[in-house]
JSON list of C-alpha atoms in Angstrom, two decimals:
[
{"chain": "A", "resi": 28, "resn": "MET", "atom": "CA", "xyz": [-8.58, 46.91, 13.53]},
{"chain": "A", "resi": 29, "resn": "ASP", "atom": "CA", "xyz": [-6.99, 44.52, 15.60]},
{"chain": "A", "resi": 30, "resn": "SER", "atom": "CA", "xyz": [-4.04, 46.30, 17.25]},
{"chain": "A", "resi": 31, "resn": "GLU", "atom": "CA", "xyz": [-3.60, 44.77, 20.52]},
{"chain": "A", "resi": 32, "resn": "VAL", "atom": "CA", "xyz": [-2.82, 41.16, 19.13]},
{"chain": "A", "resi": 33, "resn": "VAL", "atom": "CA", "xyz": [-1.22, 41.03, 16.03]},
{"chain": "A", "resi": 34, "resn": "TYR", "atom": "CA", "xyz": [0.12, 37.43, 16.06]},
{"chain": "A", "resi": 35, "resn": "GLU", "atom": "CA", "xyz": [-0.02, 34.38, 17.88]},
{"chain": "A", "resi": 36, "resn": "ARG", "atom": "CA", "xyz": [2.42, 31.77, 19.20]},
{"chain": "A", "resi": 37, "resn": "LYS", "atom": "CA", "xyz": [1.90, 28.65, 17.81]},
{"chain": "A", "resi": 38, "resn": "ILE", "atom": "CA", "xyz": [3.49, 25.13, 16.66]},
{"chain": "A", "resi": 39, "resn": "LEU", "atom": "CA", "xyz": [3.30, 24.61, 12.91]},
{"chain": "A", "resi": 40, "resn": "VAL", "atom": "CA", "xyz": [3.81, 21.24, 11.43]},
{"chain": "A", "resi": 41, "resn": "PHE", "atom": "CA", "xyz": [4.81, 21.46, 7.77]},
{"chain": "A", "resi": 42, "resn": "PHE", "atom": "CA", "xyz": [4.15, 18.43, 5.38]},
{"chain": "A", "resi": 43, "resn": "ASP", "atom": "CA", "xyz": [5.32, 18.21, 2.16]},
{"chain": "A", "resi": 44, "resn": "VAL", "atom": "CA", "xyz": [4.37, 14.99, -0.19]},
{"chain": "A", "resi": 45, "resn": "LEU", "atom": "CA", "xyz": [7.35, 13.86, -2.16]},
{"chain": "A", "resi": 46, "resn": "GLY", "atom": "CA", "xyz": [6.50, 13.13, -6.04]},
{"chain": "A", "resi": 47, "resn": "PHE", "atom": "CA", "xyz": [2.98, 14.55, -5.70]},
{"chain": "A", "resi": 48, "resn": "LYS", "atom": "CA", "xyz": [3.17, 15.60, -9.39]},
{"chain": "A", "resi": 49, "resn": "GLU", "atom": "CA", "xyz": [3.46, 12.24, -10.51]},
{"chain": "A", "resi": 50, "resn": "MET", "atom": "CA", "xyz": [0.63, 11.34, -7.93]},
{"chain": "A", "resi": 51, "resn": "VAL", "atom": "CA", "xyz": [-1.78, 13.72, -9.46]},
{"chain": "A", "resi": 52, "resn": "LEU", "atom": "CA", "xyz": [-0.84, 13.42, -13.11]},
{"chain": "A", "resi": 53, "resn": "THR", "atom": "CA", "xyz": [-0.26, 9.53, -13.46]},
{"chain": "A", "resi": 54, "resn": "LYS", "atom": "CA", "xyz": [-0.68, 7.42, -10.41]},
{"chain": "A", "resi": 55, "resn": "TYR", "atom": "CA", "xyz": [-3.91, 8.59, -9.21]},
{"chain": "A", "resi": 56, "resn": "LYS", "atom": "CA", "xyz": [-5.06, 10.66, -12.38]},
{"chain": "A", "resi": 57, "resn": "ASN", "atom": "CA", "xyz": [-8.62, 9.36, -12.39]},
{"chain": "A", "resi": 58, "resn": "ASN", "atom": "CA", "xyz": [-9.05, 9.07, -8.63]},
{"chain": "A", "resi": 59, "resn": "PRO", "atom": "CA", "xyz": [-9.08, 12.51, -7.00]},
{"chain": "A", "resi": 60, "resn": "GLU", "atom": "CA", "xyz": [-10.61, 10.89, -3.74]},
{"chain": "A", "resi": 61, "resn": "LYS", "atom": "CA", "xyz": [-7.64, 8.98, -2.91]},
{"chain": "A", "resi": 62, "resn": "ILE", "atom": "CA", "xyz": [-5.50, 12.04, -3.11]},
{"chain": "A", "resi": 63, "resn": "GLU", "atom": "CA", "xyz": [-7.87, 13.62, -0.78]},
{"chain": "A", "resi": 64, "resn": "GLU", "atom": "CA", "xyz": [-7.67, 10.50, 1.50]},
{"chain": "A", "resi": 65, "resn": "ILE", "atom": "CA", "xyz": [-3.94, 10.73, 1.21]},
{"chain": "A", "resi": 66, "resn": "LEU", "atom": "CA", "xyz": [-3.77, 14.56, 2.28]},
{"chain": "A", "resi": 67, "resn": "THR", "atom": "CA", "xyz": [-6.04, 14.43, 5.03]},
{"chain": "A", "resi": 68, "resn": "THR", "atom": "CA", "xyz": [-4.33, 11.69, 6.40]},
{"chain": "A", "resi": 69, "resn": "MET", "atom": "CA", "xyz": [-1.89, 14.14, 7.68]},
{"chain": "A", "resi": 70, "resn": "HIS", "atom": "CA", "xyz": [-4.11, 15.72, 10.35]},
{"chain": "A", "resi": 71, "resn": "LEU", "atom": "CA", "xyz": [-2.15, 15.75, 13.76]},
{"chain": "A", "resi": 72, "resn": "LEU", "atom": "CA", "xyz": [-3.96, 15.40, 16.97]},
{"chain": "A", "resi": 73, "resn": "ALA", "atom": "CA", "xyz": [-7.46, 15.08, 15.19]},
{"chain": "A", "resi": 74, "resn": "HIS", "atom": "CA", "xyz": [-8.37, 12.46, 17.60]},
{"chain": "A", "resi": 75, "resn": "SER", "atom": "CA", "xyz": [-7.22, 13.97, 20.98]},
{"chain": "A", "resi": 76, "resn": "HIS", "atom": "CA", "xyz": [-8.28, 16.47, 23.44]},
{"chain": "A", "resi": 77, "resn": "TYR", "atom": "CA", "xyz": [-5.66, 18.98, 22.21]},
{"chain": "A", "resi": 78, "resn": "PRO", "atom": "CA", "xyz": [-6.85, 21.53, 19.61]},
{"chain": "A", "resi": 79, "resn": "SER", "atom": "CA", "xyz": [-5.63, 21.60, 16.06]},
{"chain": "A", "resi": 80, "resn": "GLU", "atom": "CA", "xyz": [-6.20, 23.14, 12.74]},
{"chain": "A", "resi": 81, "resn": "LEU", "atom": "CA", "xyz": [-5.55, 21.79, 9.27]},
{"chain": "A", "resi": 82, "resn": "ILE", "atom": "CA", "xyz": [-4.72, 23.63, 6.22]},
{"chain": "A", "resi": 83, "resn": "VAL", "atom": "CA", "xyz": [-4.26, 21.56, 2.80]},
{"chain": "A", "resi": 84, "resn": "PHE", "atom": "CA", "xyz": [-2.88, 23.49, -0.34]},
{"chain": "A", "resi": 85, "resn": "SER", "atom": "CA", "xyz": [-1.55, 21.32, -3.36]},
{"chain": "A", "resi": 86, "resn": "ASP", "atom": "CA", "xyz": [1.18, 19.18, -1.93]},
{"chain": "A", "resi": 87, "resn": "SER", "atom": "CA", "xyz": [1.41, 21.05, 1.29]},
{"chain": "A", "resi": 88, "resn": "VAL", "atom": "CA", "xyz": [-0.18, 20.34, 4.40]},
{"chain": "A", "resi": 89, "resn": "ILE", "atom": "CA", "xyz": [0.03, 22.80, 7.61]},
{"chain": "A", "resi": 90, "resn": "ASN", "atom": "CA", "xyz": [-1.05, 21.63, 10.97]},
{"chain": "A", "resi": 91, "resn": "ILE", "atom": "CA", "xyz": [-1.46, 24.62, 13.52]},
{"chain": "A", "resi": 92, "resn": "LEU", "atom": "CA", "xyz": [-1.15, 23.46, 16.97]},
{"chain": "A", "resi": 93, "resn": "GLU", "atom": "CA", "xyz": [-1.26, 25.15, 20.26]},
{"chain": "A", "resi": 94, "resn": "PHE", "atom": "CA", "xyz": [1.90, 26.07, 21.89]},
{"chain": "A", "resi": 95, "resn": "LYS", "atom": "CA", "xyz": [0.92, 25.00, 25.51]},
{"chain": "A", "resi": 96, "resn": "PRO", "atom": "CA", "xyz": [-2.56, 23.96, 25.32]},
{"chain": "A", "resi": 97, "resn": "HIS", "atom": "CA", "xyz": [-3.42, 23.78, 29.35]},
{"chain": "A", "resi": 98, "resn": "LEU", "atom": "CA", "xyz": [-0.67, 21.24, 29.86]},
{"chain": "A", "resi": 99, "resn": "GLU", "atom": "CA", "xyz": [-0.57, 21.64, 33.70]},
{"chain": "A", "resi": 100, "resn": "GLU", "atom": "CA", "xyz": [-4.37, 20.24, 33.52]},
{"chain": "A", "resi": 101, "resn": "TYR", "atom": "CA", "xyz": [-3.07, 16.93, 32.05]},
{"chain": "A", "resi": 102, "resn": "GLY", "atom": "CA", "xyz": [0.01, 16.75, 34.37]},
{"chain": "A", "resi": 103, "resn": "GLN", "atom": "CA", "xyz": [2.14, 17.21, 31.23]},
{"chain": "A", "resi": 104, "resn": "THR", "atom": "CA", "xyz": [5.47, 19.05, 30.37]},
{"chain": "A", "resi": 105, "resn": "PHE", "atom": "CA", "xyz": [5.99, 20.54, 26.83]},
{"chain": "A", "resi": 106, "resn": "SER", "atom": "CA", "xyz": [8.33, 17.70, 26.12]},
{"chain": "A", "resi": 107, "resn": "ASP", "atom": "CA", "xyz": [5.38, 15.15, 26.79]},
{"chain": "A", "resi": 108, "resn": "TYR", "atom": "CA", "xyz": [2.98, 17.14, 24.56]},
{"chain": "A", "resi": 109, "resn": "LEU", "atom": "CA", "xyz": [6.07, 17.29, 21.81]},
{"chain": "A", "resi": 110, "resn": "ASN", "atom": "CA", "xyz": [6.28, 13.60, 22.31]},
{"chain": "A", "resi": 111, "resn": "VAL", "atom": "CA", "xyz": [2.72, 13.16, 21.34]},
{"chain": "A", "resi": 112, "resn": "ILE", "atom": "CA", "xyz": [3.18, 15.26, 18.08]},
{"chain": "A", "resi": 113, "resn": "VAL", "atom": "CA", "xyz": [6.37, 13.60, 17.20]},
{"chain": "A", "resi": 114, "resn": "GLY", "atom": "CA", "xyz": [4.57, 9.82, 17.77]},
{"chain": "A", "resi": 115, "resn": "GLU", "atom": "CA", "xyz": [1.94, 11.08, 15.35]},
{"chain": "A", "resi": 116, "resn": "ILE", "atom": "CA", "xyz": [4.23, 12.19, 12.67]},
{"chain": "A", "resi": 117, "resn": "SER", "atom": "CA", "xyz": [5.95, 8.78, 12.93]},
{"chain": "A", "resi": 118, "resn": "ALA", "atom": "CA", "xyz": [2.90, 6.92, 12.89]},
{"chain": "A", "resi": 119, "resn": "ILE", "atom": "CA", "xyz": [1.60, 9.02, 9.61]},
{"chain": "A", "resi": 120, "resn": "GLN", "atom": "CA", "xyz": [5.02, 8.49, 7.98]},
{"chain": "A", "resi": 121, "resn": "MET", "atom": "CA", "xyz": [4.60, 4.59, 8.42]},
{"chain": "A", "resi": 122, "resn": "LYS", "atom": "CA", "xyz": [0.96, 4.82, 7.24]},
{"chain": "A", "resi": 123, "resn": "MET", "atom": "CA", "xyz": [1.92, 6.73, 4.28]},
{"chain": "A", "resi": 124, "resn": "ILE", "atom": "CA", "xyz": [4.74, 4.38, 2.95]},
{"chain": "A", "resi": 125, "resn": "SER", "atom": "CA", "xyz": [2.82, 1.15, 3.95]},
{"chain": "A", "resi": 126, "resn": "LEU", "atom": "CA", "xyz": [-0.40, 2.14, 2.38]},
{"chain": "A", "resi": 127, "resn": "TYR", "atom": "CA", "xyz": [0.33, 4.32, -0.20]},
{"chain": "A", "resi": 128, "resn": "GLY", "atom": "CA", "xyz": [3.94, 3.90, -0.98]},
{"chain": "A", "resi": 129, "resn": "VAL", "atom": "CA", "xyz": [4.43, 7.80, -0.57]},
{"chain": "A", "resi": 130, "resn": "LEU", "atom": "CA", "xyz": [7.24, 9.49, 1.14]},
{"chain": "A", "resi": 131, "resn": "ILE", "atom": "CA", "xyz": [6.66, 12.79, 3.03]},
{"chain": "A", "resi": 132, "resn": "ARG", "atom": "CA", "xyz": [9.04, 15.43, 4.71]},
{"chain": "A", "resi": 133, "resn": "GLY", "atom": "CA", "xyz": [8.41, 18.37, 6.77]},
{"chain": "A", "resi": 134, "resn": "SER", "atom": "CA", "xyz": [9.43, 20.80, 9.48]},
{"chain": "A", "resi": 135, "resn": "ILE", "atom": "CA", "xyz": [8.24, 21.52, 13.18]},
{"chain": "A", "resi": 136, "resn": "VAL", "atom": "CA", "xyz": [8.38, 25.08, 14.07]},
{"chain": "A", "resi": 137, "resn": "LEU", "atom": "CA", "xyz": [7.53, 27.60, 17.06]},
{"chain": "A", "resi": 138, "resn": "GLY", "atom": "CA", "xyz": [6.90, 31.01, 16.22]},
{"chain": "A", "resi": 139, "resn": "ASP", "atom": "CA", "xyz": [4.26, 33.73, 15.42]},
{"chain": "A", "resi": 140, "resn": "ILE", "atom": "CA", "xyz": [1.49, 33.57, 12.96]},
{"chain": "A", "resi": 141, "resn": "ARG", "atom": "CA", "xyz": [-1.91, 35.33, 12.21]},
{"chain": "A", "resi": 142, "resn": "TYR", "atom": "CA", "xyz": [-4.55, 32.90, 11.46]},
{"chain": "A", "resi": 143, "resn": "LYS", "atom": "CA", "xyz": [-8.22, 33.38, 10.40]},
{"chain": "A", "resi": 144, "resn": "SER", "atom": "CA", "xyz": [-10.07, 30.29, 9.79]},
{"chain": "A", "resi": 145, "resn": "ASP", "atom": "CA", "xyz": [-13.33, 31.96, 8.35]},
{"chain": "A", "resi": 146, "resn": "ARG", "atom": "CA", "xyz": [-11.30, 34.02, 6.10]},
{"chain": "A", "resi": 147, "resn": "ASN", "atom": "CA", "xyz": [-8.72, 31.10, 5.00]},
{"chain": "A", "resi": 148, "resn": "LEU", "atom": "CA", "xyz": [-6.04, 33.57, 6.04]},
{"chain": "A", "resi": 149, "resn": "LEU", "atom": "CA", "xyz": [-2.62, 32.28, 7.25]},
{"chain": "A", "resi": 150, "resn": "PHE", "atom": "CA", "xyz": [0.86, 34.26, 7.41]},
{"chain": "A", "resi": 151, "resn": "GLY", "atom": "CA", "xyz": [3.73, 35.26, 9.47]},
{"chain": "A", "resi": 152, "resn": "PRO", "atom": "CA", "xyz": [7.30, 34.69, 10.31]},
{"chain": "A", "resi": 153, "resn": "ALA", "atom": "CA", "xyz": [6.35, 31.01, 11.79]},
{"chain": "A", "resi": 154, "resn": "LEU", "atom": "CA", "xyz": [5.01, 30.18, 8.35]},
{"chain": "A", "resi": 155, "resn": "ILE", "atom": "CA", "xyz": [7.87, 31.50, 6.26]},
{"chain": "A", "resi": 156, "resn": "HIS", "atom": "CA", "xyz": [10.49, 29.68, 8.63]},
{"chain": "A", "resi": 157, "resn": "ALA", "atom": "CA", "xyz": [8.56, 26.29, 8.34]},
{"chain": "A", "resi": 158, "resn": "TYR", "atom": "CA", "xyz": [8.43, 26.31, 4.70]},
{"chain": "A", "resi": 159, "resn": "GLU", "atom": "CA", "xyz": [12.14, 27.27, 4.33]},
{"chain": "A", "resi": 160, "resn": "LEU", "atom": "CA", "xyz": [13.03, 24.77, 6.84]},
{"chain": "A", "resi": 161, "resn": "GLU", "atom": "CA", "xyz": [11.15, 21.93, 5.02]},
{"chain": "A", "resi": 162, "resn": "SER", "atom": "CA", "xyz": [12.35, 22.92, 1.33]},
{"chain": "A", "resi": 163, "resn": "LYS", "atom": "CA", "xyz": [15.71, 23.96, 2.07]},
{"chain": "A", "resi": 164, "resn": "HIS", "atom": "CA", "xyz": [17.05, 21.83, 4.95]},
{"chain": "A", "resi": 165, "resn": "SER", "atom": "CA", "xyz": [14.66, 18.94, 5.09]},
{"chain": "A", "resi": 166, "resn": "ILE", "atom": "CA", "xyz": [15.59, 17.68, 1.62]},
{"chain": "A", "resi": 167, "resn": "TYR", "atom": "CA", "xyz": [15.21, 14.07, 2.42]},
{"chain": "A", "resi": 168, "resn": "PRO", "atom": "CA", "xyz": [11.87, 12.48, 3.84]},
{"chain": "A", "resi": 169, "resn": "ARG", "atom": "CA", "xyz": [12.54, 13.56, 7.41]},
{"chain": "A", "resi": 170, "resn": "PHE", "atom": "CA", "xyz": [10.89, 16.27, 9.64]},
{"chain": "A", "resi": 171, "resn": "ILE", "atom": "CA", "xyz": [13.44, 18.71, 11.20]},
{"chain": "A", "resi": 172, "resn": "LEU", "atom": "CA", "xyz": [12.87, 20.83, 14.51]},
{"chain": "A", "resi": 173, "resn": "ASP", "atom": "CA", "xyz": [13.87, 24.40, 14.83]},
{"chain": "A", "resi": 174, "resn": "GLN", "atom": "CA", "xyz": [16.32, 25.51, 17.24]},
{"chain": "A", "resi": 175, "resn": "LYS", "atom": "CA", "xyz": [13.59, 27.02, 19.51]},
{"chain": "A", "resi": 176, "resn": "ILE", "atom": "CA", "xyz": [11.85, 23.85, 20.06]},
{"chain": "A", "resi": 177, "resn": "ILE", "atom": "CA", "xyz": [15.22, 21.75, 20.70]},
{"chain": "A", "resi": 178, "resn": "ASN", "atom": "CA", "xyz": [15.92, 24.71, 23.19]},
{"chain": "A", "resi": 179, "resn": "LEU", "atom": "CA", "xyz": [12.75, 23.89, 25.28]},
{"chain": "A", "resi": 180, "resn": "ILE", "atom": "CA", "xyz": [13.33, 19.93, 25.32]},
{"chain": "A", "resi": 181, "resn": "LYS", "atom": "CA", "xyz": [17.15, 19.80, 25.45]},
{"chain": "A", "resi": 182, "resn": "GLU", "atom": "CA", "xyz": [17.15, 17.92, 28.59]},
{"chain": "A", "resi": 183, "resn": "ASP", "atom": "CA", "xyz": [14.59, 15.45, 27.33]},
{"chain": "A", "resi": 184, "resn": "VAL", "atom": "CA", "xyz": [15.73, 15.10, 23.62]},
{"chain": "A", "resi": 185, "resn": "ASN", "atom": "CA", "xyz": [17.54, 11.73, 24.26]},
{"chain": "A", "resi": 186, "resn": "GLY", "atom": "CA", "xyz": [14.41, 9.96, 25.60]},
{"chain": "A", "resi": 187, "resn": "MET", "atom": "CA", "xyz": [12.14, 11.28, 22.56]},
{"chain": "A", "resi": 188, "resn": "ASP", "atom": "CA", "xyz": [11.89, 9.83, 19.07]},
{"chain": "A", "resi": 189, "resn": "LEU", "atom": "CA", "xyz": [14.53, 12.22, 17.78]},
{"chain": "A", "resi": 190, "resn": "SER", "atom": "CA", "xyz": [17.91, 11.97, 16.59]},
{"chain": "A", "resi": 191, "resn": "ARG", "atom": "CA", "xyz": [20.44, 14.27, 15.29]},
{"chain": "A", "resi": 192, "resn": "ASP", "atom": "CA", "xyz": [21.52, 13.79, 11.65]},
{"chain": "A", "resi": 193, "resn": "VAL", "atom": "CA", "xyz": [24.97, 14.32, 10.21]},
{"chain": "A", "resi": 194, "resn": "ASP", "atom": "CA", "xyz": [24.17, 17.84, 8.97]},
{"chain": "A", "resi": 195, "resn": "GLY", "atom": "CA", "xyz": [23.57, 18.74, 12.61]},
{"chain": "A", "resi": 196, "resn": "HIS", "atom": "CA", "xyz": [19.61, 18.93, 12.43]},
{"chain": "A", "resi": 197, "resn": "TYR", "atom": "CA", "xyz": [17.38, 16.92, 14.77]},
{"chain": "A", "resi": 198, "resn": "PHE", "atom": "CA", "xyz": [14.70, 14.98, 13.11]},
{"chain": "A", "resi": 199, "resn": "VAL", "atom": "CA", "xyz": [11.98, 12.75, 13.82]},
{"chain": "A", "resi": 200, "resn": "ASP", "atom": "CA", "xyz": [13.51, 9.40, 13.96]},
{"chain": "A", "resi": 201, "resn": "SER", "atom": "CA", "xyz": [10.61, 6.94, 13.34]},
{"chain": "A", "resi": 202, "resn": "PHE", "atom": "CA", "xyz": [13.10, 3.97, 13.56]},
{"chain": "A", "resi": 203, "resn": "LYS", "atom": "CA", "xyz": [14.86, 4.92, 16.94]},
{"chain": "A", "resi": 204, "resn": "TRP", "atom": "CA", "xyz": [12.90, 2.16, 18.90]},
{"chain": "A", "resi": 205, "resn": "LEU", "atom": "CA", "xyz": [12.77, -0.50, 16.17]},
{"chain": "A", "resi": 206, "resn": "VAL", "atom": "CA", "xyz": [14.52, -3.90, 16.04]},
{"chain": "A", "resi": 207, "resn": "LYS", "atom": "CA", "xyz": [14.58, -4.69, 19.76]},
{"chain": "A", "resi": 208, "resn": "LEU", "atom": "CA", "xyz": [12.01, -7.32, 19.68]},
{"chain": "A", "resi": 209, "resn": "GLU", "atom": "CA", "xyz": [10.86, -9.90, 16.97]},
{"chain": "A", "resi": 210, "resn": "ALA", "atom": "CA", "xyz": [7.49, -8.12, 16.83]},
{"chain": "A", "resi": 211, "resn": "GLU", "atom": "CA", "xyz": [9.18, -5.08, 15.83]},
{"chain": "A", "resi": 212, "resn": "LYS", "atom": "CA", "xyz": [11.11, -6.54, 12.99]},
{"chain": "A", "resi": 213, "resn": "GLU", "atom": "CA", "xyz": [7.89, -8.23, 11.59]},
{"chain": "A", "resi": 214, "resn": "PHE", "atom": "CA", "xyz": [6.63, -4.66, 11.63]},
{"chain": "A", "resi": 215, "resn": "LEU", "atom": "CA", "xyz": [9.81, -3.41, 9.63]},
{"chain": "A", "resi": 216, "resn": "ALA", "atom": "CA", "xyz": [9.70, -5.89, 7.04]},
{"chain": "A", "resi": 217, "resn": "PRO", "atom": "CA", "xyz": [6.77, -4.85, 4.92]},
{"chain": "A", "resi": 218, "resn": "ILE", "atom": "CA", "xyz": [7.81, -1.28, 5.17]},
{"chain": "A", "resi": 219, "resn": "LYS", "atom": "CA", "xyz": [11.18, -2.34, 3.67]},
{"chain": "A", "resi": 220, "resn": "GLN", "atom": "CA", "xyz": [9.68, -4.32, 1.08]},
{"chain": "A", "resi": 221, "resn": "LYS", "atom": "CA", "xyz": [7.26, -1.39, 0.13]},
{"chain": "A", "resi": 222, "resn": "ILE", "atom": "CA", "xyz": [10.32, 0.79, -0.08]},
{"chain": "A", "resi": 223, "resn": "GLU", "atom": "CA", "xyz": [12.14, -1.68, -2.49]},
{"chain": "A", "resi": 224, "resn": "THR", "atom": "CA", "xyz": [9.18, -1.83, -4.77]},
{"chain": "A", "resi": 225, "resn": "GLU", "atom": "CA", "xyz": [8.79, 1.83, -5.02]},
{"chain": "A", "resi": 226, "resn": "ILE", "atom": "CA", "xyz": [12.78, 2.15, -5.73]},
{"chain": "A", "resi": 227, "resn": "ASN", "atom": "CA", "xyz": [12.24, -0.63, -8.47]},
{"chain": "A", "resi": 228, "resn": "LYS", "atom": "CA", "xyz": [9.49, 1.51, -10.17]},
{"chain": "A", "resi": 229, "resn": "LEU", "atom": "CA", "xyz": [11.37, 4.58, -10.06]},
{"chain": "A", "resi": 230, "resn": "ASP", "atom": "CA", "xyz": [14.53, 2.83, -11.36]},
{"chain": "A", "resi": 231, "resn": "GLU", "atom": "CA", "xyz": [12.20, 2.45, -14.61]},
{"chain": "A", "resi": 232, "resn": "THR", "atom": "CA", "xyz": [11.02, 5.83, -14.66]},
{"chain": "A", "resi": 233, "resn": "LYS", "atom": "CA", "xyz": [14.50, 7.43, -14.02]},
{"chain": "A", "resi": 234, "resn": "ASN", "atom": "CA", "xyz": [13.15, 9.86, -11.58]},
{"chain": "A", "resi": 235, "resn": "LEU", "atom": "CA", "xyz": [16.40, 10.34, -9.89]},
{"chain": "A", "resi": 236, "resn": "GLY", "atom": "CA", "xyz": [15.34, 13.14, -7.71]},
{"chain": "A", "resi": 237, "resn": "VAL", "atom": "CA", "xyz": [12.53, 11.03, -6.03]},
{"chain": "A", "resi": 238, "resn": "LEU", "atom": "CA", "xyz": [14.52, 7.84, -6.37]},
{"chain": "A", "resi": 239, "resn": "SER", "atom": "CA", "xyz": [17.38, 9.23, -4.06]},
{"chain": "A", "resi": 240, "resn": "LYS", "atom": "CA", "xyz": [14.73, 10.01, -1.17]},
{"chain": "A", "resi": 241, "resn": "TYR", "atom": "CA", "xyz": [13.60, 6.66, -1.23]},
{"chain": "A", "resi": 242, "resn": "HIS", "atom": "CA", "xyz": [17.31, 5.18, -1.07]},
{"chain": "A", "resi": 243, "resn": "TRP", "atom": "CA", "xyz": [17.81, 7.87, 1.88]},
{"chain": "A", "resi": 244, "resn": "PHE", "atom": "CA", "xyz": [14.78, 6.35, 3.87]},
{"chain": "A", "resi": 245, "resn": "LEU", "atom": "CA", "xyz": [15.79, 2.83, 3.04]},
{"chain": "A", "resi": 246, "resn": "ASN", "atom": "CA", "xyz": [19.29, 3.46, 4.28]},
{"chain": "A", "resi": 247, "resn": "LYS", "atom": "CA", "xyz": [18.08, 4.99, 7.46]},
{"chain": "A", "resi": 248, "resn": "ILE", "atom": "CA", "xyz": [16.13, 1.77, 8.15]},
{"chain": "A", "resi": 249, "resn": "ILE", "atom": "CA", "xyz": [19.29, -0.40, 7.47]},
{"chain": "A", "resi": 250, "resn": "GLU", "atom": "CA", "xyz": [21.40, 1.98, 9.64]},
{"chain": "A", "resi": 251, "resn": "ARG", "atom": "CA", "xyz": [18.89, 1.76, 12.66]},
{"chain": "A", "resi": 252, "resn": "GLU", "atom": "CA", "xyz": [18.61, -2.15, 12.31]},
{"chain": "A", "resi": 253, "resn": "GLN", "atom": "CA", "xyz": [22.63, -2.58, 12.43]},
{"chain": "A", "resi": 254, "resn": "CYS", "atom": "CA", "xyz": [22.87, 0.08, 15.23]},
{"chain": "A", "resi": 255, "resn": "ASN", "atom": "CA", "xyz": [20.18, -1.52, 17.47]},
{"chain": "A", "resi": 256, "resn": "LEU", "atom": "CA", "xyz": [21.22, -4.98, 16.81]},
{"chain": "A", "resi": 257, "resn": "LYS", "atom": "CA", "xyz": [24.67, -4.11, 17.87]},
{"chain": "A", "resi": 258, "resn": "LYS", "atom": "CA", "xyz": [23.27, -2.95, 21.31]},
{"chain": "A", "resi": 259, "resn": "TYR", "atom": "CA", "xyz": [21.38, -6.24, 21.78]},
{"chain": "A", "resi": 260, "resn": "ILE", "atom": "CA", "xyz": [23.83, -8.78, 20.59]}
]
């Protein structure tokens, strides 16, 4: 029996696919390979030197990441490492909406878990916290960070792709750097068009719960456009 090490401290990134029921039962009803492709897209750090583990269960995707994976060897701080994670989440958000018309939300937490890959076993306080943060607080298609992580990066947070929302939660702001250059505006245009297309589809189905999430996402883009344009006029 393992009595010495009960839990390990890890970073958990919890992904939730919005509108997953409709995706399985209607949109990709006869194409389970497409659903698998979408779910496995959410594997963070898969092509980096940082270790990562992925667990997929229905519409939930959990990334298990090291807390401090030999950062000194790469001349990095924890903020540098977190910025890599945040950047990948932003890229995945954009890929999901541009390729599949799918919105995702989630949480990023630091805490204790027990994980055994050979037994498909995962539990611990961090997993409960990640789930509750995603399900009760994220609400909209955003990834919010727990306070433990914010405390570790508080001196660097303004220089990262993070913003504080109206409810006080810090979230991954995929549009923080946009609309400074013409090339970035060109990147944003098809994203907005895709969201508007999905909104029109949802208007027809009267799926108000999911529809509100798309409107929130579109409004965040418009807010960031207006904010950044004021800076550069």
